[in-house]
Short mmCIF file of C-alpha atoms in Angstrom, two decimals:
data_model
loop_
_atom_site.label_atom_id
_atom_site.label_comp_id
_atom_site.label_asym_id
_atom_site.label_seq_id
_atom_site.Cartn_x
_atom_site.Cartn_y
_atom_site.Cartn_z
CA MET A 18 -8.84 -124.01 11.13
CA ILE A 19 -11.38 -123.34 13.87
CA GLU A 20 -9.96 -119.92 14.84
CA ASN A 21 -8.91 -116.94 12.74
CA PRO A 22 -5.06 -116.84 12.84
CA LEU A 23 -4.90 -113.15 11.96
CA GLY A 24 -3.20 -111.11 14.67
CA LYS A 25 -1.89 -114.21 16.43
CA LYS A 26 1.59 -115.71 16.59
CA ILE A 27 1.42 -118.94 14.59
CA ASN A 28 4.22 -121.39 13.81
CA PHE A 29 4.66 -122.16 10.12
CA ILE A 30 4.13 -125.79 9.10
CA SER A 31 6.15 -127.18 6.19
CA ASN A 32 4.12 -130.33 5.46
CA TYR A 33 0.75 -130.23 3.74
CA ASP A 34 -2.13 -129.44 6.08
CA ALA A 35 -5.56 -128.44 4.72
CA SER A 36 -6.87 -127.76 8.22
CA LEU A 37 -4.90 -124.49 8.27
CA LEU A 38 -7.50 -122.80 6.04
CA PHE A 39 -9.99 -120.47 7.75
CA ALA A 40 -13.26 -119.39 6.11
CA ILE A 41 -15.05 -116.05 6.53
CA PRO A 42 -18.70 -115.94 5.36
CA ARG A 43 -19.27 -113.23 2.73
CA GLY A 44 -22.79 -112.64 4.01
CA ILE A 45 -21.66 -111.21 7.35
CA ASN A 46 -19.78 -108.26 5.88
CA ARG A 47 -22.30 -107.78 3.08
CA ALA A 48 -25.07 -107.38 5.63
CA LYS A 49 -23.05 -104.65 7.36
CA ILE A 50 -23.02 -102.51 4.21
CA GLY A 51 -26.63 -103.22 3.27
CA ILE A 52 -26.25 -106.00 0.68
CA ASP A 53 -28.88 -108.62 1.50
CA GLU A 54 -28.76 -110.46 -1.82
CA PRO A 55 -25.87 -109.86 -4.26
CA PHE A 56 -27.15 -108.27 -7.48
CA PHE A 57 -23.74 -108.25 -9.15
CA GLY A 58 -21.20 -110.66 -10.57
CA GLY A 59 -17.47 -110.76 -10.24
CA PHE A 60 -14.51 -112.61 -8.84
CA ASP A 61 -11.51 -112.28 -6.55
CA VAL A 62 -8.01 -112.84 -7.94
CA TRP A 63 -5.33 -113.89 -5.46
CA ASN A 64 -1.74 -113.80 -6.73
CA CYS A 65 0.48 -115.93 -4.48
CA TYR A 66 4.12 -115.13 -5.25
CA GLU A 67 5.83 -117.40 -2.70
CA PHE A 68 4.53 -120.88 -3.46
CA SER A 69 6.86 -123.88 -3.49
CA TYR A 70 6.77 -127.68 -3.30
CA LEU A 71 9.13 -130.62 -3.96
CA ASN A 72 9.10 -132.67 -7.16
CA GLU A 73 9.44 -136.46 -7.22
CA LYS A 74 13.25 -136.13 -7.04
CA GLY A 75 13.12 -133.86 -4.00
CA LYS A 76 13.98 -130.72 -5.96
CA PRO A 77 12.16 -127.54 -4.87
CA ILE A 78 9.80 -126.08 -7.46
CA THR A 79 8.83 -122.43 -7.09
CA LYS A 80 5.73 -120.99 -8.75
CA VAL A 81 3.46 -117.96 -8.79
CA LEU A 82 0.03 -119.36 -8.02
CA LYS A 83 -3.06 -117.52 -9.26
CA ILE A 84 -6.38 -118.29 -7.55
CA VAL A 85 -9.66 -117.01 -9.02
CA CYS A 86 -12.72 -117.30 -6.80
CA PRO A 87 -16.24 -116.28 -7.92
CA ALA A 88 -17.95 -113.52 -5.96
CA ASP A 89 -20.94 -115.77 -5.32
CA SER A 90 -18.96 -118.26 -3.22
CA GLU A 91 -20.38 -118.63 0.27
CA ASN A 92 -17.06 -117.78 1.94
CA ILE A 93 -13.76 -116.06 1.42
CA VAL A 94 -10.53 -117.48 2.82
CA GLU A 95 -8.66 -115.45 5.42
CA SER A 96 -5.36 -114.38 3.86
CA LYS A 97 -3.00 -115.37 6.69
CA SER A 98 -4.56 -118.83 6.83
CA LEU A 99 -4.04 -119.13 3.07
CA LYS A 100 -0.40 -118.12 3.53
CA LEU A 101 0.05 -120.78 6.24
CA TYR A 102 -1.71 -123.38 4.09
CA LEU A 103 0.40 -122.68 1.00
CA THR A 104 3.59 -122.72 3.08
CA SER A 105 2.67 -126.23 4.23
CA PHE A 106 3.39 -127.45 0.68
CA SER A 107 7.06 -126.42 0.87
CA MET A 108 8.33 -129.83 2.07
CA THR A 109 5.62 -131.93 0.42
CA THR A 110 6.41 -134.06 -2.65
CA PHE A 111 4.28 -134.19 -5.81
CA GLU A 112 4.96 -136.05 -9.05
CA HIS A 113 3.34 -133.44 -11.29
CA GLN A 114 2.24 -129.83 -10.96
CA ASP A 115 -1.30 -130.79 -12.00
CA ASP A 116 -1.50 -132.91 -8.84
CA VAL A 117 -0.63 -129.84 -6.77
CA LEU A 118 -3.32 -127.74 -8.44
CA GLU A 119 -5.90 -130.47 -7.96
CA VAL A 120 -5.21 -130.71 -4.22
CA ILE A 121 -5.43 -126.93 -3.77
CA LYS A 122 -8.57 -126.70 -5.90
CA ASN A 123 -10.34 -129.38 -3.87
CA ASP A 124 -9.35 -127.82 -0.54
CA LEU A 125 -10.37 -124.29 -1.52
CA SER A 126 -13.61 -125.45 -3.13
CA LYS A 127 -14.60 -126.97 0.20
CA ILE A 128 -13.60 -124.03 2.39
CA LEU A 129 -15.14 -121.45 0.03
CA ASN A 130 -18.16 -123.63 -0.75
CA THR A 131 -17.97 -123.20 -4.51
CA ARG A 132 -17.40 -125.50 -7.47
CA TYR A 133 -16.14 -122.83 -9.81
CA ILE A 134 -12.72 -121.92 -8.46
CA LYS A 135 -9.92 -121.57 -11.04
CA LEU A 136 -6.21 -122.05 -10.47
CA PHE A 137 -3.19 -121.35 -12.66
CA PHE A 138 0.54 -121.28 -12.33
CA ASP A 139 1.42 -117.85 -13.71
CA THR A 140 4.03 -117.66 -16.42
CA LYS A 141 6.27 -114.78 -17.40
CA ASP A 142 4.70 -114.38 -20.83
CA LYS A 143 1.25 -113.79 -19.30
CA PHE A 144 2.47 -111.46 -16.56
CA LYS A 145 1.94 -107.87 -17.65
CA TYR A 146 1.93 -104.53 -15.91
CA THR A 147 -1.02 -102.38 -16.88
CA THR A 148 -0.50 -98.72 -17.73
CA ILE A 149 -3.03 -96.27 -16.32
CA PRO A 150 -4.13 -93.73 -18.98
CA HIS A 151 -3.12 -90.29 -17.77
CA ASN A 152 -6.43 -88.70 -18.78
CA LYS A 153 -8.36 -91.20 -16.62
CA LEU A 154 -6.26 -90.81 -13.46
CA ILE A 155 -7.96 -88.52 -10.95
CA ASP A 156 -5.01 -88.36 -8.52
CA LYS A 157 -3.52 -85.36 -10.30
CA LEU A 158 -6.38 -83.10 -9.17
CA ASP A 159 -5.33 -80.31 -6.80
CA VAL A 160 -8.05 -80.59 -4.16
CA ASP A 161 -8.36 -79.76 -0.47
CA ILE A 162 -9.18 -82.91 1.51
CA LYS A 163 -10.26 -82.93 5.14
CA GLU A 164 -12.41 -86.07 5.36
CA TYR A 165 -10.62 -89.33 6.23
CA ASN A 166 -13.59 -91.26 7.60
CA LEU A 167 -15.72 -93.06 5.05
CA ASN A 168 -18.45 -90.74 3.84
CA PRO A 169 -20.52 -91.65 0.74
CA SER A 170 -22.29 -88.28 0.89
CA ILE A 171 -19.07 -86.74 -0.46
CA LEU A 172 -19.99 -88.04 -3.91
CA GLN A 173 -21.53 -85.39 -6.17
CA VAL A 174 -23.05 -85.88 -9.60
CA THR A 175 -23.85 -83.93 -12.73
CA GLU A 176 -25.93 -84.89 -15.74
CA ASN A 177 -24.26 -87.20 -18.24
CA LYS A 178 -25.70 -85.42 -21.27
CA LYS A 179 -23.77 -87.39 -23.87
CA GLY A 180 -24.55 -90.76 -22.26
CA LYS A 181 -20.91 -91.78 -22.48
CA THR A 182 -19.21 -94.58 -20.57
CA ILE A 183 -16.93 -93.18 -17.86
CA GLU A 184 -13.63 -94.74 -16.74
CA LYS A 185 -11.60 -93.49 -13.77
CA TYR A 186 -8.54 -94.68 -11.84
CA SER A 187 -6.99 -93.77 -8.52
CA THR A 188 -3.84 -95.10 -6.88
CA LEU A 189 -4.74 -93.48 -3.54
CA LEU A 190 -6.94 -96.21 -2.10
CA LYS A 191 -6.00 -97.11 1.46
CA THR A 192 -8.07 -99.30 3.75
CA ASN A 193 -7.14 -101.22 6.89
CA CYS A 194 -7.24 -104.80 8.11
CA PRO A 195 -10.26 -105.22 10.42
CA ILE A 196 -8.27 -107.38 12.86
CA THR A 197 -4.76 -105.91 13.01
CA ASN A 198 -5.46 -102.43 11.57
CA GLN A 199 -2.48 -102.85 9.22
CA PRO A 200 -2.77 -100.64 6.13
CA ASP A 201 -3.80 -102.05 2.76
CA TYR A 202 -2.91 -99.93 -0.28
CA GLY A 203 -4.27 -100.31 -3.77
CA VAL A 204 -5.35 -99.06 -7.17
CA VAL A 205 -9.08 -98.70 -7.82
CA TYR A 206 -10.64 -98.75 -11.30
CA ILE A 207 -14.23 -97.62 -11.82
CA LYS A 208 -16.21 -97.84 -15.05
CA TYR A 209 -19.86 -96.94 -15.40
CA LYS A 210 -22.61 -95.82 -17.74
CA SER A 211 -25.46 -93.80 -16.27
CA ASP A 212 -27.60 -90.71 -16.75
CA PHE A 213 -25.40 -89.20 -14.06
CA MET A 214 -21.69 -88.48 -13.92
CA ILE A 215 -19.71 -88.39 -10.66
CA THR A 216 -17.48 -85.34 -10.45
CA ASP A 217 -13.78 -86.19 -10.40
CA GLU A 218 -13.13 -84.06 -7.32
CA SER A 219 -15.83 -85.74 -5.25
CA LEU A 220 -14.80 -89.22 -6.42
CA LEU A 221 -11.22 -88.59 -5.34
CA LYS A 222 -12.34 -87.28 -1.95
CA TYR A 223 -14.61 -90.30 -1.52
CA ILE A 224 -11.78 -92.75 -2.24
CA VAL A 225 -9.51 -90.92 0.21
CA SER A 226 -12.27 -91.11 2.85
CA PHE A 227 -11.57 -94.87 3.08
CA ARG A 228 -8.23 -94.02 4.69
CA GLN A 229 -9.32 -95.00 8.20
CA TYR A 230 -11.93 -97.57 7.14
CA SER A 231 -11.35 -101.14 8.30
CA ASP A 232 -12.63 -104.19 6.45
CA TYR A 233 -11.45 -107.05 4.26
CA HIS A 234 -10.36 -106.27 0.69
CA GLU A 235 -13.43 -107.89 -0.85
CA SER A 236 -15.83 -105.96 1.37
CA CYS A 237 -14.11 -102.64 0.65
CA CYS A 238 -14.52 -103.21 -3.07
CA GLU A 239 -18.19 -104.07 -2.59
CA LYS A 240 -18.71 -100.98 -0.43
CA ILE A 241 -17.41 -98.77 -3.24
CA PHE A 242 -19.58 -100.65 -5.72
CA PHE A 243 -22.69 -100.40 -3.52
CA ASP A 244 -22.29 -96.68 -2.78
CA ILE A 245 -21.83 -95.77 -6.43
CA PHE A 246 -24.63 -98.06 -7.59
CA ASN A 247 -27.10 -96.52 -5.15
CA LEU A 248 -26.12 -93.01 -6.18
CA ILE A 249 -26.19 -93.18 -9.98
CA LYS A 250 -28.44 -96.22 -10.71
CA PRO A 251 -26.19 -97.27 -13.61
CA GLU A 252 -26.93 -99.55 -16.53
CA LEU A 253 -23.27 -100.59 -16.30
CA LEU A 254 -20.91 -100.55 -13.32
CA VAL A 255 -17.48 -102.12 -12.85
CA VAL A 256 -15.31 -101.69 -9.74
CA LYS A 257 -11.90 -103.35 -9.53
CA CYS A 258 -9.48 -103.01 -6.62
CA PHE A 259 -5.86 -104.08 -7.07
CA TYR A 260 -4.24 -104.26 -3.64
CA THR A 261 -0.50 -104.40 -3.02
CA ARG A 262 0.85 -107.65 -1.64
CA ARG A 263 1.24 -108.58 2.00
CA GLY A 264 2.75 -111.85 3.11
CA GLY A 265 3.57 -112.68 -0.50
CA ILE A 266 -0.08 -112.43 -1.64
CA ASP A 267 -1.98 -109.65 -3.39
CA ILE A 268 -5.78 -109.63 -3.47
CA ASN A 269 -7.79 -108.18 -6.34
CA PRO A 270 -11.59 -108.13 -5.91
CA GLN A 271 -13.62 -107.18 -8.99
CA ARG A 272 -17.39 -106.58 -9.20
CA PHE A 273 -19.64 -106.09 -12.24
CA PHE A 274 -23.21 -105.09 -13.07
CA PRO A 275 -24.54 -106.62 -15.18
CA ASP A 276 -22.38 -109.73 -14.99
CA THR A 277 -20.98 -109.44 -18.51
CA GLU A 278 -17.41 -108.25 -17.96
CA ASN A 279 -14.66 -110.16 -19.75
CA GLU A 280 -12.61 -112.35 -17.44
CA ASP A 281 -9.04 -111.12 -17.66
CA PHE A 282 -7.08 -112.34 -14.66
CA TYR A 283 -3.70 -110.97 -15.67
CA PHE A 284 -3.87 -107.28 -14.81
CA HIS A 285 -1.05 -106.09 -12.55
CA TYR A 286 -0.01 -102.61 -11.50
CA TRP A 287 3.58 -101.66 -10.81
CA ARG A 288 3.11 -101.25 -7.05
CA GLN A 289 1.95 -104.85 -6.72
#
């Protein structure tokens, strides 16, 4: 697709059409937040809950499609264009589900400019909701918050005397679509090891300060990662954002330093 469909009225097409996909270069948004060359690893998990095609007998087959794209791909795919593209399979016939996955893999590999994309049809036995440990959830803090414009200077640190690995969660992440300004809600998970420890109060205020910030899901995750990395100079840092679904798709960007995190693509939180 030569033009971003987001924010425009587009007719849905029910026969396969790869030209519906629209790419967004990662480098553009990374440059805006000061990332010239990525120094981290990671991936983006897209769970597509409304995917369907026809089998060789004309019977509709409905699946949950999981797409895993490496963070070093040249592009991301715009989510509305992906929705339109996946909908175009709904009246298209395939003999076997492996044929469907192969077509999607080839199309996305081209648009994202990566050879390492992974695709699965999710099954009920692998689908699991993840419980957030109560002692790691910072949302319960009773704090006064007045800052709703992104402000990294909110973050405050103390010395991590015991050198322990820190894990924190918040369900209060809200960012906004950069085109339509529609809200995007999510859970954020942060793990790090550093000589410094971010205070829970300041971390919560920082996450809330994204409330009027507009950017794509992947860029918001990388902004959190970049701000924390610059502040505490960690030997280990993991940031994972689990956004709620819109248009039948939820997006889950995850970034790691160093690039040694186990690849578990099956985390879900109850709001998703």
